[in-house]
């Protein structure tokens, strides 16, 4: 099964070259009736077809354009100019296909345009409608021009006679431009006098109508033979024995890359191929994205399994911590039930002030000369309240007053803050009330 077929449509037959590798000598060749070509393509499971055909009603003309430079960047502009020129010259033509070549000579830029009406491409359209993937379609003279360019034997003007059994195809070329093309049926495969007459008539027509005289006639597909009667020199081009009848197919194969971009399709099919190309790019992108996504998912799955192992380790650790936590909680409940009340009682006892502490200032006061303590009242709390009543004896009022002042001073020194006092110096009786603050004593 070949992926690609190179097909030359010559009259009512199709010549086919199937290459399974780069070795042309091992290629398969077929010559079949034109009406079974689509069945042959489907039977051989050919994926792509590159076709060349002699288009009888091909029209060509030349016209100048107002700019030069890199015309490849101006392709869309040139397409519009060519379409407008065709419609101006041939207003009755509705749907057509065209191609053109840009030339620059002597400071002049011009186009050689070739176009054919839709009716001339009926067979091509039938193949396309039958689902045949026609990758490229060219007028048959284009691969011949590429052949002579590669051969390096391109005269200023020449006439090519391509023979296919009893069919003759004539092309007058001038520096790579097609000037005239015509075809006629011959009596036999070898050249006859009738062939010479037709060739000479074509030469005369070229001189009279285009002022172009071919320098020589080049025969392709005809065995070398003696020729008499030609008005200009001639030569024969030899192809390998196996491929001598498949010269156009061979040219399509050898110069496929150079012919690319000069396909002669109808505008609708061109748009279809462009959309198909864009769609193929999108498909490739989506396929690559899908492959990346699959590999990314595999990576995620690996990470998930890794995280799963880590998670299981954490879960075991959490289970151990949870068990320790519940054990601690049980111990805490037992502590609250048994030890907490005792600790709270101890804290409460410790928080109460020592009731014996306030007796210290009383004791110091009782040591003052002439002081007699009659009663002591103590109210225990955060600040212990003390009420002391007594009597001061003395020989004079001054001595009594001095003893009372000493009493208050000692009480203050011993952390007793006097809040109320009663002093009767005539009788020597006193009552003092105050708050005992042990912290105050410590600060001092």
Coordinates of C-alpha atoms in Angstrom, one line a residue:
X1 CA 0.0 0.0 0.0
X2 CA 1.4 3.4 -1.0
X3 CA 0.6 6.5 0.8
X4 CA 1.0 8.8 -2.2
X5 CA 0.3 8.5 -5.9
X6 CA 1.7 10.7 -8.7
X7 CA -0.8 10.7 -11.6
X8 CA -0.6 12.1 -15.1
X9 CA -3.9 12.4 -17.0
X10 CA -3.1 12.2 -20.7
X11 CA -6.1 12.1 -23.0
X12 CA -8.4 9.2 -22.0
X13 CA -5.9 7.4 -19.8
X14 CA -4.2 7.9 -16.5
X15 CA -0.5 7.0 -15.9
X16 CA 0.3 6.3 -12.2
X17 CA 3.5 6.1 -10.3
X18 CA 3.5 4.6 -6.8
X19 CA 6.6 5.2 -4.7
X20 CA 7.0 3.1 -1.5
X21 CA 10.5 4.5 -0.8
X22 CA 12.9 7.0 -2.3
X23 CA 14.2 4.6 -4.9
X24 CA 12.4 5.5 -8.1
X25 CA 13.6 2.4 -9.9
X26 CA 11.6 0.2 -7.5
X27 CA 8.4 2.3 -8.0
X28 CA 5.3 0.6 -9.3
X29 CA 3.8 2.1 -12.6
X30 CA 0.3 1.6 -14.0
X31 CA -1.5 2.8 -17.1
X32 CA -5.3 2.6 -16.8
X33 CA -8.4 3.9 -18.5
X34 CA -9.4 7.3 -17.0
X35 CA -12.9 6.1 -16.0
X36 CA -11.6 3.6 -13.5
X37 CA -9.0 5.9 -11.8
X38 CA -11.1 6.6 -8.7
X39 CA -11.8 2.8 -8.2
X40 CA -8.0 2.1 -8.6
X41 CA -7.2 4.8 -6.0
X42 CA -9.7 3.3 -3.5
X43 CA -8.6 -0.3 -4.2
X44 CA -5.0 0.5 -3.6
X45 CA -5.9 2.6 -0.5
X46 CA -4.0 5.6 -1.7
X47 CA -4.1 8.4 0.9
X48 CA -2.9 11.3 -1.3
X49 CA -3.1 12.0 -5.0
X50 CA -0.9 14.5 -6.8
X51 CA -2.2 15.0 -10.3
X52 CA -1.1 16.7 -13.5
X53 CA -3.4 17.1 -16.6
X54 CA -3.4 18.7 -20.0
X55 CA -6.2 21.3 -19.7
X56 CA -7.4 22.0 -23.3
X57 CA -9.1 25.3 -22.7
X58 CA -6.4 26.8 -20.5
X59 CA -6.2 30.5 -21.1
X60 CA -3.0 32.5 -20.3
X61 CA -2.1 36.2 -20.6
X62 CA 0.5 38.6 -19.3
X63 CA 0.0 42.0 -17.5
X64 CA 2.2 44.4 -15.5
X65 CA 1.7 45.2 -11.8
X66 CA 2.6 48.5 -10.1
X67 CA 4.9 47.2 -7.4
X68 CA 7.9 45.0 -6.9
X69 CA 9.8 43.6 -4.0
X70 CA 9.0 40.4 -2.0
X71 CA 5.8 39.4 -3.8
X72 CA 5.4 36.4 -1.5
X73 CA 4.4 38.8 1.3
X74 CA 1.8 40.3 -1.1
X75 CA 0.2 37.0 -2.0
X76 CA -3.3 38.0 -0.9
X77 CA -3.0 41.4 -2.7
X78 CA -1.8 39.7 -5.9
X79 CA -4.6 37.1 -5.8
X80 CA -7.1 40.0 -5.7
X81 CA -5.4 41.8 -8.6
X82 CA -5.4 38.6 -10.7
X83 CA -9.1 37.9 -10.1
X84 CA -10.0 41.4 -10.9
X85 CA -8.0 41.3 -14.2
X86 CA -9.6 38.0 -15.2
X87 CA -13.1 39.3 -14.6
X88 CA -12.2 42.5 -16.5
X89 CA -10.9 40.6 -19.5
X90 CA -13.4 37.8 -19.5
X91 CA -16.6 39.2 -17.9
X92 CA -18.7 36.2 -19.0
X93 CA -16.6 33.8 -16.9
X94 CA -18.2 33.1 -13.5
X95 CA -16.4 30.3 -11.6
X96 CA -12.8 29.6 -12.5
X97 CA -9.4 28.5 -11.2
X98 CA -6.2 30.3 -11.7
X99 CA -2.5 30.4 -11.0
X100 CA 0.2 32.9 -11.9
X101 CA 4.0 33.5 -11.8
X102 CA 5.7 36.8 -11.1
X103 CA 8.6 37.9 -13.4
X104 CA 10.9 40.9 -13.1
X105 CA 12.8 41.8 -16.3
X106 CA 14.4 45.1 -17.3
X107 CA 13.0 46.9 -14.3
X108 CA 9.5 45.8 -15.2
X109 CA 7.4 43.5 -12.9
X110 CA 4.6 41.5 -14.6
X111 CA 2.5 38.4 -14.1
X112 CA 1.9 35.5 -16.4
X113 CA -1.6 34.3 -15.5
X114 CA -3.2 30.9 -16.4
X115 CA -6.8 30.2 -15.7
X116 CA -9.5 27.7 -16.7
X117 CA -13.3 27.7 -16.3
X118 CA -14.9 25.2 -13.9
X119 CA -16.1 23.1 -16.9
X120 CA -12.5 22.3 -17.8
X121 CA -11.9 20.8 -14.4
X122 CA -15.0 18.4 -14.4
X123 CA -12.9 15.3 -13.9
X124 CA -11.0 16.8 -11.0
X125 CA -14.2 17.8 -9.3
X126 CA -15.6 14.3 -9.7
X127 CA -12.6 12.8 -8.0
X128 CA -12.9 15.3 -5.1
X129 CA -16.7 14.6 -4.8
X130 CA -15.9 10.8 -4.7
X131 CA -13.8 11.5 -1.5
X132 CA -10.4 11.2 -3.2
X133 CA -7.8 13.3 -1.3
X134 CA -6.3 15.3 -4.2
X135 CA -3.4 17.1 -2.5
X136 CA -2.2 18.9 -5.6
X137 CA -3.4 19.5 -9.2
X138 CA -1.2 21.2 -11.9
X139 CA -1.4 21.9 -15.6
X140 CA 0.8 19.3 -17.2
X141 CA 3.4 21.9 -18.5
X142 CA 4.4 23.0 -14.9
X143 CA 6.3 19.8 -14.0
X144 CA 8.0 20.0 -17.4
X145 CA 9.2 23.5 -16.8
X146 CA 10.7 22.4 -13.4
X147 CA 12.4 19.5 -15.2
X148 CA 14.1 21.8 -17.7
X149 CA 15.1 24.3 -14.9
X150 CA 16.8 21.5 -13.0
X151 CA 18.4 20.2 -16.2
X152 CA 20.0 23.6 -16.8
X153 CA 19.1 23.5 -20.5
X154 CA 16.5 26.2 -20.7
X155 CA 16.8 28.1 -24.0
X156 CA 15.2 31.5 -24.5
X157 CA 12.4 29.8 -26.3
X158 CA 11.6 26.2 -27.2
X159 CA 8.8 23.9 -28.3
X160 CA 8.3 20.7 -26.3
X161 CA 6.5 17.8 -27.9
X162 CA 5.2 15.4 -25.3
X163 CA 4.0 12.1 -26.7
X164 CA 1.7 9.7 -24.9
X165 CA 1.0 6.7 -27.2
X166 CA -0.9 8.3 -30.2
X167 CA -1.5 11.6 -28.4
X168 CA 0.8 14.6 -29.0
X169 CA 0.9 17.6 -26.6
X170 CA 2.8 20.7 -27.8
X171 CA 4.0 23.6 -25.6
X172 CA 5.8 26.7 -26.7
X173 CA 7.8 28.1 -23.8
X174 CA 9.8 31.3 -23.5
X175 CA 12.1 31.6 -20.4
X176 CA 9.8 29.5 -18.3
X177 CA 6.5 31.0 -19.5
X178 CA 3.9 29.0 -21.4
X179 CA 3.0 30.9 -24.6
X180 CA 1.0 28.3 -26.6
X181 CA -0.3 24.8 -25.9
X182 CA -2.2 22.5 -28.3
X183 CA -2.8 18.8 -28.7
X184 CA -3.6 16.5 -31.6
X185 CA -4.0 12.7 -32.3
X186 CA -1.3 11.0 -34.3
X187 CA -1.6 7.9 -36.5
X188 CA 1.0 5.9 -34.5
X189 CA 3.4 6.1 -31.6
X190 CA 6.4 7.0 -33.8
X191 CA 6.7 10.3 -35.5
X192 CA 5.2 10.7 -39.0
X193 CA 5.1 13.4 -41.6
X194 CA 1.8 14.5 -40.2
X195 CA 3.5 15.2 -36.8
X196 CA 6.1 17.3 -38.6
X197 CA 3.5 19.3 -40.4
X198 CA 1.6 20.0 -37.1
X199 CA 4.8 21.0 -35.3
X200 CA 5.8 23.3 -38.2
X201 CA 2.3 24.9 -38.2
X202 CA 2.7 25.5 -34.4
X203 CA 6.0 27.2 -34.9
X204 CA 4.6 29.4 -37.7
X205 CA 1.6 30.3 -35.5
X206 CA 3.9 31.3 -32.6
X207 CA 6.0 33.5 -34.9
X208 CA 3.0 35.2 -36.6
X209 CA 0.9 35.8 -33.4
X210 CA 3.5 36.2 -30.7
X211 CA 6.7 37.0 -32.6
X212 CA 8.4 34.1 -30.8
X213 CA 10.4 31.6 -32.8
X214 CA 11.4 28.5 -30.8
X215 CA 15.1 27.8 -31.0
X216 CA 14.6 24.0 -31.0
X217 CA 12.1 21.2 -30.6
X218 CA 12.4 18.8 -27.7
X219 CA 10.8 15.4 -28.0
X220 CA 9.7 13.5 -24.8
X221 CA 8.3 10.0 -24.8
X222 CA 9.4 9.2 -28.4
X223 CA 12.2 6.9 -29.4
X224 CA 15.2 8.5 -31.2
X225 CA 14.6 8.5 -34.9
X226 CA 15.6 10.3 -38.1
X227 CA 13.4 13.3 -38.8
X228 CA 13.2 15.4 -42.0
X229 CA 11.3 18.5 -42.7
X230 CA 11.5 20.4 -39.3
X231 CA 12.3 24.1 -39.7
X232 CA 14.3 24.3 -36.5
X233 CA 16.8 22.0 -34.7
X234 CA 15.5 19.2 -32.4
X235 CA 16.6 16.8 -29.7
X236 CA 15.2 13.8 -27.8
X237 CA 15.1 13.5 -24.0
X238 CA 15.7 10.0 -22.7
X239 CA 14.2 8.7 -19.4
X240 CA 15.0 5.4 -17.7
X241 CA 13.6 2.5 -19.7
X242 CA 11.0 1.6 -17.1
X243 CA 9.9 5.2 -16.7
X244 CA 10.1 6.5 -20.3
X245 CA 6.3 6.5 -20.6
X246 CA 5.9 8.1 -17.1
X247 CA 7.9 11.3 -17.5
X248 CA 5.3 13.6 -16.1
X249 CA 4.7 11.3 -13.0
X250 CA 8.4 11.2 -12.5
X251 CA 8.6 15.1 -12.7
X252 CA 5.7 15.4 -10.2
X253 CA 7.6 13.1 -7.8
X254 CA 11.0 14.8 -8.2
X255 CA 9.8 18.4 -8.0
X256 CA 6.9 18.1 -5.6
X257 CA 8.4 20.7 -3.2
X258 CA 9.1 23.2 -5.9
X259 CA 5.6 22.9 -7.4
X260 CA 4.0 23.4 -4.0
X261 CA 2.0 26.6 -3.8
X262 CA 1.0 26.6 -7.5
X263 CA -1.9 24.2 -7.3
X264 CA -4.9 25.0 -9.6
X265 CA -7.9 24.4 -7.5
X266 CA -11.3 26.1 -7.5
X267 CA -11.6 28.7 -4.6
X268 CA -14.0 26.5 -2.7
X269 CA -11.6 23.5 -2.6
X270 CA -8.7 25.8 -1.7
X271 CA -10.6 27.1 1.3
X272 CA -11.5 23.5 2.2
X273 CA -7.8 22.4 2.1
X274 CA -6.8 25.5 4.2
X275 CA -9.5 24.6 6.8
X276 CA -8.4 21.0 6.7
X277 CA -4.8 22.0 7.2
X278 CA -5.7 24.2 10.2
X279 CA -7.9 21.4 11.5
X280 CA -5.0 19.0 11.3
X281 CA -2.8 21.4 13.3
X282 CA -5.6 21.7 15.9
X283 CA -5.9 17.8 15.9
X284 CA -2.1 17.5 16.4
X285 CA -2.2 20.0 19.2
X286 CA -5.1 18.3 20.9
X287 CA -3.4 14.9 20.5
X288 CA -0.2 16.3 22.1
X289 CA -2.3 17.9 24.8
X290 CA -4.1 14.6 25.4
X291 CA -0.8 12.7 25.6
X292 CA 0.6 15.3 28.0
X293 CA -2.6 15.1 30.1
X294 CA -2.3 11.3 30.3
X295 CA 1.3 11.5 31.4
X296 CA 0.4 14.3 33.9
X297 CA -2.4 12.1 35.3
X298 CA 0.0 9.2 35.7
X299 CA 2.3 11.6 37.6
X300 CA -0.6 12.7 39.7
X301 CA -1.6 9.1 40.4
X302 CA 2.0 8.4 41.5
X303 CA 1.9 11.5 43.8
X304 CA -1.5 10.4 45.2
X305 CA -0.1 6.9 46.1
X306 CA 2.9 8.7 47.7
X307 CA 0.6 11.0 49.6
X308 CA -1.6 8.0 50.6
X309 CA 1.4 6.3 52.2
X310 CA 2.2 9.6 54.1
X311 CA -1.4 10.0 55.0
X312 CA -1.6 6.4 56.4
X313 CA 1.6 7.2 58.4
X314 CA 0.0 10.4 59.8
X315 CA -3.2 8.5 60.5
X316 CA -1.4 5.9 62.6
X317 CA 0.4 8.7 64.4
X318 CA -2.9 10.5 65.0
X319 CA -4.4 7.3 66.3
X320 CA -1.5 6.9 68.8
X321 CA -1.8 10.6 69.9
X322 CA -5.6 10.2 70.2
X323 CA -5.1 7.2 72.5
X324 CA -2.7 9.1 74.6
X325 CA -5.0 12.1 74.7
X326 CA -8.0 10.0 75.9
X327 CA -5.7 8.5 78.6
X328 CA -4.6 12.0 79.7
X329 CA -8.3 13.1 79.7
X330 CA -9.2 10.2 82.0
X331 CA -6.4 11.1 84.3
X332 CA -7.5 14.7 84.3
X333 CA -11.1 13.6 85.2
X334 CA -9.7 11.5 88.0
X335 CA -7.6 14.4 89.2
X336 CA -10.6 16.8 89.1
X337 CA -12.7 14.3 91.0
X338 CA -10.2 13.4 93.8
X339 CA -7.4 16.0 94.1
X340 CA -9.0 19.2 92.9
X341 CA -11.2 19.8 95.9
X342 CA -8.3 19.3 98.3
X343 CA -6.1 21.7 96.3
X344 CA -8.8 24.3 96.2
X345 CA -9.2 24.0 99.9
X346 CA -5.5 24.4 100.4
X347 CA -5.4 27.4 98.1
X348 CA -8.3 28.9 100.0
X349 CA -6.5 28.4 103.3
X350 CA -3.3 29.9 101.9
X351 CA -5.2 32.8 100.5
X352 CA -6.5 33.8 104.0
X353 CA -4.3 36.1 106.1
X354 CA -2.8 34.8 109.3
X355 CA -5.1 36.1 112.1
X356 CA -2.1 36.2 114.4
X357 CA -0.3 38.8 112.2
X358 CA -2.2 41.9 113.5
X359 CA -1.2 41.2 117.1
X360 CA 2.3 42.3 116.3
X361 CA 1.4 46.1 116.2
X362 CA -0.7 45.5 119.4
X363 CA 2.1 43.9 121.1
X364 CA 4.5 46.8 120.2
X365 CA 1.9 49.4 121.3
X366 CA 1.5 47.7 124.7
X367 CA 5.2 48.1 125.4
X368 CA 4.9 51.9 125.4
X369 CA 5.2 53.4 128.9
X370 CA 1.8 54.2 130.4
X371 CA -0.3 52.5 127.7
X372 CA -2.9 50.1 128.8
X373 CA -4.8 48.0 126.2
X374 CA -8.4 47.3 127.3
X375 CA -10.0 45.7 124.2
X376 CA -9.0 44.4 120.8
X377 CA -11.4 43.6 117.9
X378 CA -10.1 41.9 114.7
X379 CA -12.2 41.3 111.6
X380 CA -10.4 38.8 109.3
X381 CA -10.4 39.3 105.5
X382 CA -8.2 40.3 102.6
X383 CA -7.4 43.4 104.6
X384 CA -7.8 42.7 108.4
X385 CA -9.6 45.4 110.3
X386 CA -8.4 46.1 113.9
X387 CA -10.0 48.1 116.6
X388 CA -7.9 48.8 119.7
X389 CA -9.2 50.6 122.8
X390 CA -7.2 51.5 125.9
X391 CA -5.9 54.2 128.3
X392 CA -2.7 56.2 128.7
X393 CA -1.6 57.1 132.1
X394 CA 0.7 60.1 132.8
X395 CA 1.7 62.9 135.1
X396 CA 0.8 65.7 132.6
X397 CA -1.2 66.3 129.4
X398 CA 2.0 66.6 127.4
X399 CA 3.3 63.3 128.4
X400 CA -0.1 61.7 127.5
X401 CA 0.0 63.4 124.1
X402 CA 3.5 62.3 123.4
X403 CA 2.6 58.7 124.3
X404 CA -0.4 58.8 122.0
X405 CA 1.6 60.1 119.1
X406 CA 4.2 57.4 119.7
X407 CA 1.4 54.8 119.7
X408 CA 0.2 55.9 116.3
X409 CA 3.6 56.0 114.9
X410 CA 4.4 52.4 116.0
X411 CA 1.1 51.2 114.6
X412 CA 1.9 52.7 111.3
X413 CA 5.4 51.2 111.2
X414 CA 3.9 47.8 112.0
X415 CA 1.6 47.9 108.9
X416 CA -1.5 49.3 110.6
X417 CA -3.1 51.9 108.5
X418 CA -5.3 54.1 110.8
X419 CA -8.6 54.9 109.4
X420 CA -10.3 56.3 112.5
X421 CA -9.2 57.5 115.9
X422 CA -10.7 58.9 119.2
X423 CA -8.5 60.5 121.8
X424 CA -9.5 62.1 125.0
X425 CA -6.4 63.6 126.4
X426 CA -8.1 64.7 129.7
X427 CA -9.0 61.2 130.6
X428 CA -6.2 59.6 128.6
X429 CA -8.7 57.2 126.8
X430 CA -8.2 56.4 123.2
X431 CA -9.7 54.2 120.4
X432 CA -8.0 53.6 117.0
X433 CA -9.4 51.7 114.0
X434 CA -7.3 50.6 111.1
X435 CA -6.5 48.0 108.4
X436 CA -3.6 45.7 108.7
X437 CA -1.8 45.1 105.4
X438 CA 1.0 42.6 105.6
X439 CA 2.2 43.5 102.0
X440 CA 2.7 47.1 103.2
X441 CA 4.9 45.8 105.9
X442 CA 7.0 43.8 103.3
X443 CA 7.3 46.8 101.1
X444 CA 8.8 48.8 103.9

